[in-house]
Tab-separated table of C-alpha atoms and ligand atoms in Angstrom:
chain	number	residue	atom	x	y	z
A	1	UNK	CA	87.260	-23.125	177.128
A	2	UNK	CA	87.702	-22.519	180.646
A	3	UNK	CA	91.822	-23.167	181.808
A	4	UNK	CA	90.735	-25.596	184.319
A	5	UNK	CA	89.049	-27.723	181.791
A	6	UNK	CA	90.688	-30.834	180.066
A	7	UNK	CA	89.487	-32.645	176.529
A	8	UNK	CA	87.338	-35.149	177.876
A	9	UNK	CA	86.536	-38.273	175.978
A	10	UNK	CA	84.829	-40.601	178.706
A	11	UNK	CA	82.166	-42.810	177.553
A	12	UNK	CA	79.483	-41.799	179.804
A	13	UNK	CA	78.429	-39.393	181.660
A	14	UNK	CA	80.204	-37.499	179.542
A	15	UNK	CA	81.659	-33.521	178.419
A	16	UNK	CA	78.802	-31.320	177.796
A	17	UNK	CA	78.714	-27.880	175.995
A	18	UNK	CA	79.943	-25.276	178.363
A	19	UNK	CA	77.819	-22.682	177.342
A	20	UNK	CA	74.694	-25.641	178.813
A	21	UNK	CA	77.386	-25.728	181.832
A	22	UNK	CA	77.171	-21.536	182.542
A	23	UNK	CA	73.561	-21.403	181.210
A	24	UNK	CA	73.032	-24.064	184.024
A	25	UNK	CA	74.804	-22.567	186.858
A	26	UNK	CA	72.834	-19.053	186.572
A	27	UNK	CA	69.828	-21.084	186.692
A	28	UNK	CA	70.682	-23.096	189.396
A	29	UNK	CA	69.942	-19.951	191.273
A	30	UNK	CA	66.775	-18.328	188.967
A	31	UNK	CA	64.807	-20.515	186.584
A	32	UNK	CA	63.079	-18.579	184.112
A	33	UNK	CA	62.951	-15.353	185.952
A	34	UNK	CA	60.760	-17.268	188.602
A	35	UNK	CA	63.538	-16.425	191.455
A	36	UNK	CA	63.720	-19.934	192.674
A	37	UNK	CA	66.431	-22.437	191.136
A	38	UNK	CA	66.034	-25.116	188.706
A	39	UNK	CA	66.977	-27.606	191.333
A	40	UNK	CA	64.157	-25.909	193.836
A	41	UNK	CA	61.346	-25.578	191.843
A	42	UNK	CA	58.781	-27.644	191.690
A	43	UNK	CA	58.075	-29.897	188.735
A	44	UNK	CA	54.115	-28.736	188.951
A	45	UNK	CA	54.693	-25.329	188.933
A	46	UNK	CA	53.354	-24.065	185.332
A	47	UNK	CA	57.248	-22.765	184.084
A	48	UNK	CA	58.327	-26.635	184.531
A	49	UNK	CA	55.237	-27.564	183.003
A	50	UNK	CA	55.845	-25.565	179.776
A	51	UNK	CA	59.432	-26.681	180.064
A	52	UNK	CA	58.695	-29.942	179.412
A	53	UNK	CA	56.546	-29.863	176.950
A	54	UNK	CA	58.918	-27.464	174.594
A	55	UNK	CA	61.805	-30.601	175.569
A	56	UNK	CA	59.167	-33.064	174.377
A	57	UNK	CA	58.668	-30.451	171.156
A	58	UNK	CA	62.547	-30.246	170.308
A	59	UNK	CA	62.759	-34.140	170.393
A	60	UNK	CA	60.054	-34.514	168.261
A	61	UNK	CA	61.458	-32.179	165.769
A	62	UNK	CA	64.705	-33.074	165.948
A	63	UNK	CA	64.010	-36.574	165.515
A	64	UNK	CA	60.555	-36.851	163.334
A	65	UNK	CA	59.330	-38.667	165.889
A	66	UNK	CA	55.649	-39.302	164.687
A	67	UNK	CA	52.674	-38.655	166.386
A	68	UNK	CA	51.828	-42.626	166.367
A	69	UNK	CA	54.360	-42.331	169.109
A	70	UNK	CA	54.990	-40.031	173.014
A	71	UNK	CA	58.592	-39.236	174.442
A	72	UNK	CA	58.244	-39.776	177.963
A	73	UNK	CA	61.218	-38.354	180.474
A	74	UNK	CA	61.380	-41.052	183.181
A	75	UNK	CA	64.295	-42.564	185.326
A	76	UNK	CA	66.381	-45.853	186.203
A	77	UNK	CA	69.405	-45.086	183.163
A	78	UNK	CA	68.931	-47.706	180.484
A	79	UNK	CA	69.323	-50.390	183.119
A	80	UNK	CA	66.232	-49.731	183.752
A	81	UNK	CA	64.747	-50.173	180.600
A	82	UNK	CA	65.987	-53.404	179.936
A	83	UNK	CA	63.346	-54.296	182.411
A	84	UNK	CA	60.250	-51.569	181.703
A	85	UNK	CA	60.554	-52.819	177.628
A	86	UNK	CA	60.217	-56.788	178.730
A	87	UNK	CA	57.735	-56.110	181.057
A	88	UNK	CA	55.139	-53.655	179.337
A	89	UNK	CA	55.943	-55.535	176.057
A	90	UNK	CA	55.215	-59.029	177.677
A	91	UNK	CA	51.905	-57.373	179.091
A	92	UNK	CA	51.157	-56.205	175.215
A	93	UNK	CA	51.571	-59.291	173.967
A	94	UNK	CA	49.350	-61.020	177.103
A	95	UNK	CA	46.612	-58.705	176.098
A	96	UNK	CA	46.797	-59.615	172.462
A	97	UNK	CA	46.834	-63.435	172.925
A	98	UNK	CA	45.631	-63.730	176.584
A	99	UNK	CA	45.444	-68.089	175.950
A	100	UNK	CA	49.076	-68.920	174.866
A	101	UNK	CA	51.429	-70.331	177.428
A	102	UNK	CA	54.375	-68.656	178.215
A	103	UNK	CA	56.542	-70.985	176.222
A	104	UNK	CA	54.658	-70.176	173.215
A	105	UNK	CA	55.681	-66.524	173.443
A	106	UNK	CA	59.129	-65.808	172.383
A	107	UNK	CA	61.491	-62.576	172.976
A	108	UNK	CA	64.073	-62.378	170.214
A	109	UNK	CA	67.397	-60.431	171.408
A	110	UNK	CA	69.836	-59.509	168.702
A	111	UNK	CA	73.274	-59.486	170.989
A	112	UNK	CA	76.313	-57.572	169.650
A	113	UNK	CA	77.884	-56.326	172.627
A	114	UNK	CA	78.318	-56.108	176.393
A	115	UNK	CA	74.920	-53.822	176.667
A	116	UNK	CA	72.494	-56.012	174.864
A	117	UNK	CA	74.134	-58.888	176.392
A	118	UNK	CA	73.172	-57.294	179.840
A	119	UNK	CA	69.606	-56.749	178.281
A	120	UNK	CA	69.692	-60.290	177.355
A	121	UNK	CA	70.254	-61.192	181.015
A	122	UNK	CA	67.985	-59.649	182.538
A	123	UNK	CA	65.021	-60.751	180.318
A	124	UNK	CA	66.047	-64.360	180.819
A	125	UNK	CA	66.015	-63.212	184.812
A	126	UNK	CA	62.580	-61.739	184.722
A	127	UNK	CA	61.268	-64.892	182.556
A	128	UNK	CA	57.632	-64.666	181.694
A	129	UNK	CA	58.437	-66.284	178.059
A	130	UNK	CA	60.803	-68.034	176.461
A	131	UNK	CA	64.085	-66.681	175.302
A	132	UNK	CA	65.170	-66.703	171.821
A	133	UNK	CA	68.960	-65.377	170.449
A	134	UNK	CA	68.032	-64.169	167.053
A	135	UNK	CA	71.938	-63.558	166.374
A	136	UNK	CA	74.948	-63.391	168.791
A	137	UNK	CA	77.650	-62.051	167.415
A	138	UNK	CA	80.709	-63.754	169.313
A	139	UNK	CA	79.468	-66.778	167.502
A	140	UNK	CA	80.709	-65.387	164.099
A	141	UNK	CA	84.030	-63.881	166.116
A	142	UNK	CA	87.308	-65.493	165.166
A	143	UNK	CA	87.841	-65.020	168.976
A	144	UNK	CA	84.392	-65.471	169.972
A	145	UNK	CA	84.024	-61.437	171.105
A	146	UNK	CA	81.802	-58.878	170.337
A	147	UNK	CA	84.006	-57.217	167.778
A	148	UNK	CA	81.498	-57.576	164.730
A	149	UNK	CA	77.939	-56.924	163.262
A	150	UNK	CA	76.846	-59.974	161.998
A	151	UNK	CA	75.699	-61.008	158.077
A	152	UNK	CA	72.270	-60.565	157.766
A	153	UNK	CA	72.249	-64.501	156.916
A	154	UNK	CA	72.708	-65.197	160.148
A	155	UNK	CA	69.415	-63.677	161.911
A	156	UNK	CA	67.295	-65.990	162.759
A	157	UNK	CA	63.770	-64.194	163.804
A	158	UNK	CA	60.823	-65.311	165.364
A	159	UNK	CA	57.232	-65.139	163.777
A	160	UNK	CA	55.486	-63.187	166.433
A	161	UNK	CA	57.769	-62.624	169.412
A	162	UNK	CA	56.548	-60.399	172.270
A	163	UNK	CA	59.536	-58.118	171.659
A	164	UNK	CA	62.398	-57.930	169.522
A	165	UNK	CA	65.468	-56.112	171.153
A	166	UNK	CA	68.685	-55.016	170.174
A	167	UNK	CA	71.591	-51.779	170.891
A	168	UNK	CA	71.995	-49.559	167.771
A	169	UNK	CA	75.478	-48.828	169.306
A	170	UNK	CA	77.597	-50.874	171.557
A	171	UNK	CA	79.494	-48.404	174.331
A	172	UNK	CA	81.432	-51.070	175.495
A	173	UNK	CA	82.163	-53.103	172.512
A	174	UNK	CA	82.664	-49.654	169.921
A	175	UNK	CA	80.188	-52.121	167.859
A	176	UNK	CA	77.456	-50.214	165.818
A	177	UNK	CA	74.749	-51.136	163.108
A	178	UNK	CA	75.570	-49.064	159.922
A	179	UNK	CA	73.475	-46.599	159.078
A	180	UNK	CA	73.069	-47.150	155.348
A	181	UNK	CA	70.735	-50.042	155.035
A	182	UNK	CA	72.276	-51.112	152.232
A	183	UNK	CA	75.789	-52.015	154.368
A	184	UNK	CA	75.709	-55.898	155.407
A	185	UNK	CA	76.276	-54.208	158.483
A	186	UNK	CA	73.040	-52.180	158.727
A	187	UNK	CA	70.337	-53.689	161.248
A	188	UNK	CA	68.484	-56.244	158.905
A	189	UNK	CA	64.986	-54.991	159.133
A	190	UNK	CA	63.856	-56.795	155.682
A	191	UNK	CA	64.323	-60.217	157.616
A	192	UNK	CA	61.171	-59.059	160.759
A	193	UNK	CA	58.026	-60.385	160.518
A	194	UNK	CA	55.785	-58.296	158.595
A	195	UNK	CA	53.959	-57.096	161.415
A	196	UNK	CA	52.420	-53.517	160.747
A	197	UNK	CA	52.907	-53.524	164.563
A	198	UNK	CA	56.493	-54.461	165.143
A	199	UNK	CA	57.055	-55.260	168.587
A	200	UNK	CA	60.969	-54.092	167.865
A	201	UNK	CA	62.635	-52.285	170.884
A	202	UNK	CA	66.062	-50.208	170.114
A	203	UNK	CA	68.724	-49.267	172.908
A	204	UNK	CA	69.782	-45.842	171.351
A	205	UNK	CA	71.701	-44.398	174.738
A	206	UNK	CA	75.134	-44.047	173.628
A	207	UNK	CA	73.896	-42.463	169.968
A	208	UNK	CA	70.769	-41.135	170.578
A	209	UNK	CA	70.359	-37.171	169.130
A	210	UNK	CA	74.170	-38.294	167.000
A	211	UNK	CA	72.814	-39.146	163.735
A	212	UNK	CA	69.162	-39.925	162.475
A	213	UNK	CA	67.430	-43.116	163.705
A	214	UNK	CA	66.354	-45.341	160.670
A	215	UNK	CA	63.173	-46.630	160.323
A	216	UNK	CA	62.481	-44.746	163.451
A	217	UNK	CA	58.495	-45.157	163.183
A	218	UNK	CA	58.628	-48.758	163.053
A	219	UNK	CA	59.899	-49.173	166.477
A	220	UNK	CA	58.142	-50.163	169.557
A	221	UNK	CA	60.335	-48.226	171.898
A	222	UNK	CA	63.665	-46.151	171.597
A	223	UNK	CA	65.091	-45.581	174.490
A	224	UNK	CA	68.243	-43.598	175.242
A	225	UNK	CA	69.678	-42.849	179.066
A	226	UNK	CA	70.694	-39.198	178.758
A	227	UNK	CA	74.587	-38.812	179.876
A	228	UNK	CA	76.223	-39.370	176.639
A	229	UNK	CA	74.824	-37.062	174.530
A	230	UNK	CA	71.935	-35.264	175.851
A	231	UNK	CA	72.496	-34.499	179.513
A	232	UNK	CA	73.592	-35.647	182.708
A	233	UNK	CA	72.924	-38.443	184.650
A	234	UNK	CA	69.073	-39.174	186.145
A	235	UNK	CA	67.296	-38.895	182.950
A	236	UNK	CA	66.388	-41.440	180.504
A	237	UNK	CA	64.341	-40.777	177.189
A	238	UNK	CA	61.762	-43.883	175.877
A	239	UNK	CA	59.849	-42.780	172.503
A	240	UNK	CA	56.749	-45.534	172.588
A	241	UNK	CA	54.437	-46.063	170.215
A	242	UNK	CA	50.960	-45.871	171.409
A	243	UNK	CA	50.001	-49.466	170.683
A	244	UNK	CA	52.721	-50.242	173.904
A	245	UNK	CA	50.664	-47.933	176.057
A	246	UNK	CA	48.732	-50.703	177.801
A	247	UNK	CA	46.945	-51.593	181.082
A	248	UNK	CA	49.825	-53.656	182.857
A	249	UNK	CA	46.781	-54.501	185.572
A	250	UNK	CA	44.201	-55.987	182.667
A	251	UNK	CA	47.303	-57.548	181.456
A	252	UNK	CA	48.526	-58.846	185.150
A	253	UNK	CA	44.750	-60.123	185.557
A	254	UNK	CA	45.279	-62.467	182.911
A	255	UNK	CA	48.060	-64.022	183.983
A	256	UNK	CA	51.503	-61.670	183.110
A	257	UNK	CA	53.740	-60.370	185.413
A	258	UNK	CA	53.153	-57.155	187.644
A	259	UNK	CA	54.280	-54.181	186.569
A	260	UNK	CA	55.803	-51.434	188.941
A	261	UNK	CA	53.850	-48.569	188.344
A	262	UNK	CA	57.091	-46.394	188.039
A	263	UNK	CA	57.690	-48.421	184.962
A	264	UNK	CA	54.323	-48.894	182.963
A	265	UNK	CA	54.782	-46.895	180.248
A	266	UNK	CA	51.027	-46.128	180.022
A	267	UNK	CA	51.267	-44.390	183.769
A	268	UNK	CA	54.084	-41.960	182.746
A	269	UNK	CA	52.289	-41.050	178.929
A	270	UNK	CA	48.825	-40.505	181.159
A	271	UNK	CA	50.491	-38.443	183.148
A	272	UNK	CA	52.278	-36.777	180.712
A	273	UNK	CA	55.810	-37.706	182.336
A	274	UNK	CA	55.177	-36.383	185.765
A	275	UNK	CA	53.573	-39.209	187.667
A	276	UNK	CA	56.342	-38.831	189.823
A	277	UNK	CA	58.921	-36.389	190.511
A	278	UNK	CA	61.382	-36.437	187.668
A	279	UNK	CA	64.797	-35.509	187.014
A	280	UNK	CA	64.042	-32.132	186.943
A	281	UNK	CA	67.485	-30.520	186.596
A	282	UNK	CA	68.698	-33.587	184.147
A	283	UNK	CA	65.592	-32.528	182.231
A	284	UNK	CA	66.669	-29.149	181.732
A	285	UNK	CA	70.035	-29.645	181.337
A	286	UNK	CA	68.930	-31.376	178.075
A	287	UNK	CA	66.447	-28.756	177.080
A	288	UNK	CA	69.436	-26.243	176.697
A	289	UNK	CA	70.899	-28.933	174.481
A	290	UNK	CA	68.362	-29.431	172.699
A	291	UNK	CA	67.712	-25.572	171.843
A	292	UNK	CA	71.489	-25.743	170.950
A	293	UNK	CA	71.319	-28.347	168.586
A	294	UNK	CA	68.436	-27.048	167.040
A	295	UNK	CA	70.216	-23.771	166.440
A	296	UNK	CA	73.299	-25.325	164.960
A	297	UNK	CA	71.004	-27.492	162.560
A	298	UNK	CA	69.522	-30.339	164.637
A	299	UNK	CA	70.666	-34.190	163.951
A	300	UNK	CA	71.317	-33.797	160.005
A	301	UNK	CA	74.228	-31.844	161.677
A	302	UNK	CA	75.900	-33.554	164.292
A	303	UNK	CA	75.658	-36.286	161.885
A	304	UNK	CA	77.931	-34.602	159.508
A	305	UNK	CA	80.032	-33.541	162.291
A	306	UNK	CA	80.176	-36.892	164.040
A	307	UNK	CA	81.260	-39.227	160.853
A	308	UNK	CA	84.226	-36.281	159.952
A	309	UNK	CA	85.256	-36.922	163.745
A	310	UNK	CA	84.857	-40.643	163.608
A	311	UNK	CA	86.954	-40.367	160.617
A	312	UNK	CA	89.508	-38.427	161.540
A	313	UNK	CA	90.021	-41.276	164.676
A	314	UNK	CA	89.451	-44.172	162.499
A	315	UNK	CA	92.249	-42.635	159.957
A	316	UNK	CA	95.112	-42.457	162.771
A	317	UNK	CA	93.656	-45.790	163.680
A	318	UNK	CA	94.657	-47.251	160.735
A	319	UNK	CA	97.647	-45.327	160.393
A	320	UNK	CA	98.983	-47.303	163.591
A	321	UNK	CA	98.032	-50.534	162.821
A	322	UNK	CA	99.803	-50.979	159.595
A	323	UNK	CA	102.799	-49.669	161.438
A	324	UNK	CA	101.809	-52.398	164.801
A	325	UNK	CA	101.587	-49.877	166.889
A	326	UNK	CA	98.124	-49.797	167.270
A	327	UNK	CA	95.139	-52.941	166.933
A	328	UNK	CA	91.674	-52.307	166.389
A	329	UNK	CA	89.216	-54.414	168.651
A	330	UNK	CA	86.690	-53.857	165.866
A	331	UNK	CA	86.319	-55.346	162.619
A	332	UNK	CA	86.202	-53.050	159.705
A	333	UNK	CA	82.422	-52.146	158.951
A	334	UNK	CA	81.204	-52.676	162.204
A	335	UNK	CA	83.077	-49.480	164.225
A	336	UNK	CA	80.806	-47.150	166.034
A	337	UNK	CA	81.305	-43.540	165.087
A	338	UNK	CA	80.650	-42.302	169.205
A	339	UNK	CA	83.118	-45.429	171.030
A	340	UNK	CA	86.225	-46.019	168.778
A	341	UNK	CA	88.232	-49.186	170.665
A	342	UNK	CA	91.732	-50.090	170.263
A	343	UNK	CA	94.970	-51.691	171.528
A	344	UNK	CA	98.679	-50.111	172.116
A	345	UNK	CA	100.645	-53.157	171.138
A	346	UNK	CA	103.874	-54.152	173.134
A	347	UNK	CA	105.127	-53.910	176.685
A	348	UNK	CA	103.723	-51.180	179.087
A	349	UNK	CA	102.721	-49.105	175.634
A	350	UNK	CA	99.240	-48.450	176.542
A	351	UNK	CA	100.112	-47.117	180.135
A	352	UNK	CA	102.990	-45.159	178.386
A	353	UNK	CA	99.669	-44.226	175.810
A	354	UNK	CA	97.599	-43.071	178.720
A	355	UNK	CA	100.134	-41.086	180.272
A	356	UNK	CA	101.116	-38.440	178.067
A	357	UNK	CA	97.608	-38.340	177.039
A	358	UNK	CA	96.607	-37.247	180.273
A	359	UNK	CA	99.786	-34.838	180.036
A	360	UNK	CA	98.228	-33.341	177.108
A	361	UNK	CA	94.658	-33.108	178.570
A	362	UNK	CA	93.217	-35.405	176.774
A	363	UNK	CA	91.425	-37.502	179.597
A	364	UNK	CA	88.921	-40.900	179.516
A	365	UNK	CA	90.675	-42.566	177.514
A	366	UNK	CA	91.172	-45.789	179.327
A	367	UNK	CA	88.943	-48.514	178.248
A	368	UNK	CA	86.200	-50.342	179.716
A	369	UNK	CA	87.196	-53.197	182.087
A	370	UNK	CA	85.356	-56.576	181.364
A	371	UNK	CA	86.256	-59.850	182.801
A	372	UNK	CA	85.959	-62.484	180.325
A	373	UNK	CA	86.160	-66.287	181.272
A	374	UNK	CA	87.769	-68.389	178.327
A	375	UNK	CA	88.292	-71.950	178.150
A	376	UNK	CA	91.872	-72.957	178.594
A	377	UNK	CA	92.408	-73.749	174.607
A	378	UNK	CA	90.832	-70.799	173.524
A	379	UNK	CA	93.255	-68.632	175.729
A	380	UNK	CA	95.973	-70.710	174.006
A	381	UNK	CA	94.612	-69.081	170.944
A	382	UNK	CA	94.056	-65.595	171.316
A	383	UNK	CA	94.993	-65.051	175.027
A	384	UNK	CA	98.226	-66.029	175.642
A	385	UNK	CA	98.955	-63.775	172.090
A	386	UNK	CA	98.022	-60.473	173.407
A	387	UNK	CA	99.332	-60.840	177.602
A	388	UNK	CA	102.120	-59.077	176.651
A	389	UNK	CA	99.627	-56.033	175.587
A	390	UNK	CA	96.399	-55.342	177.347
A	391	UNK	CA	95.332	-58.967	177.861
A	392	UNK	CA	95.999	-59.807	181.544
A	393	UNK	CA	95.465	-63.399	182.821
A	394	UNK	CA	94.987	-63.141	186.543
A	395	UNK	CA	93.445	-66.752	187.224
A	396	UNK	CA	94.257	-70.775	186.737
A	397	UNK	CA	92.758	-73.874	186.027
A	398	UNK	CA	90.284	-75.187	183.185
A	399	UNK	CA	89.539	-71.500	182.750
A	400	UNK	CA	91.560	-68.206	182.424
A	401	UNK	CA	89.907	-65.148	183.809
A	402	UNK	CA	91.120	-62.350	181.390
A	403	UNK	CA	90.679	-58.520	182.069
A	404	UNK	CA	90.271	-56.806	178.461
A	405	UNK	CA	91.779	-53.119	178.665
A	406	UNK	CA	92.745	-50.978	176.044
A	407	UNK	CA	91.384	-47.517	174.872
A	408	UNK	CA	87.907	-46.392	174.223
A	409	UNK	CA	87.728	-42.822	172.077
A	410	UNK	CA	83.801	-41.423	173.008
A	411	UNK	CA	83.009	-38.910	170.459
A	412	UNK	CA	79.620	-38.077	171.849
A	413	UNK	CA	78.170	-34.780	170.581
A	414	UNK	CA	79.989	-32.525	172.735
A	415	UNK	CA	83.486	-33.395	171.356
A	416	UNK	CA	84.400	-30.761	168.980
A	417	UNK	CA	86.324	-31.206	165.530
A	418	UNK	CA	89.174	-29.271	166.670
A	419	UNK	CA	89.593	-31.507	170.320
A	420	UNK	CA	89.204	-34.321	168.205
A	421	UNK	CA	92.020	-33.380	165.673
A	422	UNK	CA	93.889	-32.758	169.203
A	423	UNK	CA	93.722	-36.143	170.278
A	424	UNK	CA	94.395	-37.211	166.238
A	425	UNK	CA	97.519	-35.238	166.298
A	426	UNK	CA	98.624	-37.196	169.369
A	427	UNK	CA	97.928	-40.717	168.339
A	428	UNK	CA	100.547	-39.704	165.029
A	429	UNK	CA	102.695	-38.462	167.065
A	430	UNK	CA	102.585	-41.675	169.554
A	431	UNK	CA	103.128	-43.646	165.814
A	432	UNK	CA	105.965	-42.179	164.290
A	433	UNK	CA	107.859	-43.454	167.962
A	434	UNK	CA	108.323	-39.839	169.743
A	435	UNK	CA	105.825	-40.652	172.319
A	436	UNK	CA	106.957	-44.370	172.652
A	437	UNK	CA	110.953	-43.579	173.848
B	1	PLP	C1	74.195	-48.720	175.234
B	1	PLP	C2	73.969	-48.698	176.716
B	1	PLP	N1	72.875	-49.297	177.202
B	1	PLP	C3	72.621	-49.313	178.520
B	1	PLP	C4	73.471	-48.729	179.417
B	1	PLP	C5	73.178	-48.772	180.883
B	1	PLP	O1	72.792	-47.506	181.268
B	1	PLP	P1	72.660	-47.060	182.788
B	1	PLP	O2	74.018	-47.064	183.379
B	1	PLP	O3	72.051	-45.705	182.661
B	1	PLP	O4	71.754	-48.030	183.442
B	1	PLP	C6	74.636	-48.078	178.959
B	1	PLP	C7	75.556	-47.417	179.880
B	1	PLP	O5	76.577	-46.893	179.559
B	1	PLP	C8	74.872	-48.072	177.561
B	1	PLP	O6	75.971	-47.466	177.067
């Protein structure tokens, strides 16, 4: 590792192989022996072309994507896509059943965390159809937060909704569906309608290319913004299936809302992902990890490598907490293996926490900052309990405003064993009391 480089654990964008980072900064000044960088050349010139298309080739592989379905490369992070997937699905659905009223079309969201919630939001903004919660997990929360994937009792589905949306892996939150189906915390895809055609749309950005995507074939749309484990910033991933290829215009003629032309997804598959200029050095920044990952053994092994990690965390986790040093903000079953969320109980500990982690090297650790609003009694519950930690209440009245802190662990692909067992070493060395004098 180069000396000027620290551990980095920040949830996104994130650390990247350095070999990708010096394989990168050679090309920055010659692409492909064409003598003109990868940030100069021009996304129509044939190398970029036949770059593009092997990127396309390694995600297919790597993933099994089928051929029912294209990987386009387009832009706008998965922020984006929480408004591309309502609005080419809503045109879908127009196109299929061009009489119904808009309240008679439904979009089911499955909300277990800060991301889908956000997803959530913005279909309810953009409107078109009415809003359904198939599940929201603060509702089975003893605190009413996103610390759990729900029973599969509790999903309530549509019959034909326009799109059914959820996030395989909560950044924020450290929330994730299981990956064996047969955990009560797997995603419950016995309960959809059986619909050869699914309309089901999956938010895979902070796991995509970390472990194998169930079921991924009967999906609608993956989609995956690139910084966490695939790239830098600028590029985001969507694998459609060709069914969602429509003509937002027929569909707009019949009554659904414009779509952007940036964001049909039919635009950017006819054009084979270069309708526009994209990302080009984002784009092959992931190529090189993508021929990396291949080499080392594709998804089967960063799979492996990511639950030994997650493990490893999770272990010292535990560890602390039955000595109340440490508090998960997870319940058991439903931990992510990339975002691993916790508390450093007592007084100033988590600052103290931070500190010598940074002293060490070991850098973006802090957690994310949310603002929650909580009625005054349920603050009298859980808030007033934790102030002394990472709970702060900065506000008055009916309502406390409460600023959640903590730590956030991102073990995104890039994170080795051995900087993992670094950062393991530290949190038993923060237990036994050395680090807390
Ligand atoms: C799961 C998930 N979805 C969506 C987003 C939003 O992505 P962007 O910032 O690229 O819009 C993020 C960002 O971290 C995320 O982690």
């Amino acid at each position: 590792m180069s000396s000027s480089r620290v551990i980095y654990f920040g949830p996104g964008p994130s650390a990247l192989p350095e070999d990708v980072l010096e394989q990168t900064s050679k090309a920055l000044f010659n692409f492909n022996d064409t003598g003109i960088g990868i940030a100069e050349v021009s996304h129509r010139s044939k190398d970029f072309q036949t770059y593009i298309t092997h990127c396309e080739a390694l995600i297919r592989e790597q993933l099994h994507v089928p051929p029912t379905h294209k990987i386009l490369f387009t832009q706008g992070g998965g922020s984006g896509q929480f408004s591309a997937v309502v609005l080419n699905m809503l045109a879908r659905h127009r196109l299929l059943h061009p009489n119904l009223d808009d309240d008679d079309r439904t979009m089911d969201y499955v909300i277990t965390g800060s991301w889908s919630n956000a997803a959530a939001d913005e279909a309810k903004r953009l409107g078109g159809a009415k809003f359904h919660v198939a599940v929201d997990a603060r509702t089975y929360s003893k605190d009413g937060k996103f610390d759990n994937i729900p029973p599969h009792a509790v999903y309530n589905f549509s019959p034909d909704p326009a799109l059914i949306y959820y996030c395989e892996n909560e950044t924020v939150n450290g929330v994730q569906f299981a990956k064996d189906e047969n955990s009560p915390a797997s995603f419950p895809f016995h309960l959809l309608p059986k619909d050869k055609l699914l309309p089901l749309v999956g938010d895979y950005s902070s796991s995509f290319m970390s472990r194998r995507i169930p079921r991924l074939a009967d999906h609608a749309i993956i989609y995956a913004g690139a910084q966490k484990n695939l790239g830098p910033a600028g590029l985001t991933i969507v694998i459609v299936r060709q069914d969602c290829l429509v003509d937002v215009d027929a569909a707009a003629r019949y009554g659904a809302t414009p779509v952007p032309v940036t964001m049909s997804y039919k635009t950017l598959s006819d054009k084979g992902s270069l309708f526009n200029t994209p990302p080009v050095l984002a784009i092959y920044m992931a190529g090189l990890v993508l021929e990396r990952n291949k080499k080392l053994g594709g998804v089967e092994y960063y799979e492996d490598l990511n639950q030994k990690k997650a493990d490893k965390v999770y272990g010292a986790l535990r560890e602390g907490e039955k000595r109340g040093i440490f508090r998960s903000l997870v319940n058991i079953g439903s931990g992510s293996m990339m975002n691993i969320v916790f508390e450093v109980l007592g007084e100033g500990a988590e600052a103290k926490f931070l500190a010598e982690a940074e002293n060490r090297g070991l850098k973006g650790l802090k957690g994310h900052r949310s603002v929650y609003s909580m009625p005054l009694q349920r603050c009298a519950d859980y808030g007033y309990r934790s102030l002394g930690g990472t709970m702060q209440a900065f506000d008055a009245g009916n309502c406390l405003t409460l600023s959640l802190t903590g730590i956030r662990v991102s073990l995104y692909n890039a994170i080795t064993e051995d900087q993992t067992s670094k950062l393991v070493s530290y949190m038993k060395w923060f237990i036994v009391g050395e680090g807390r004098q």
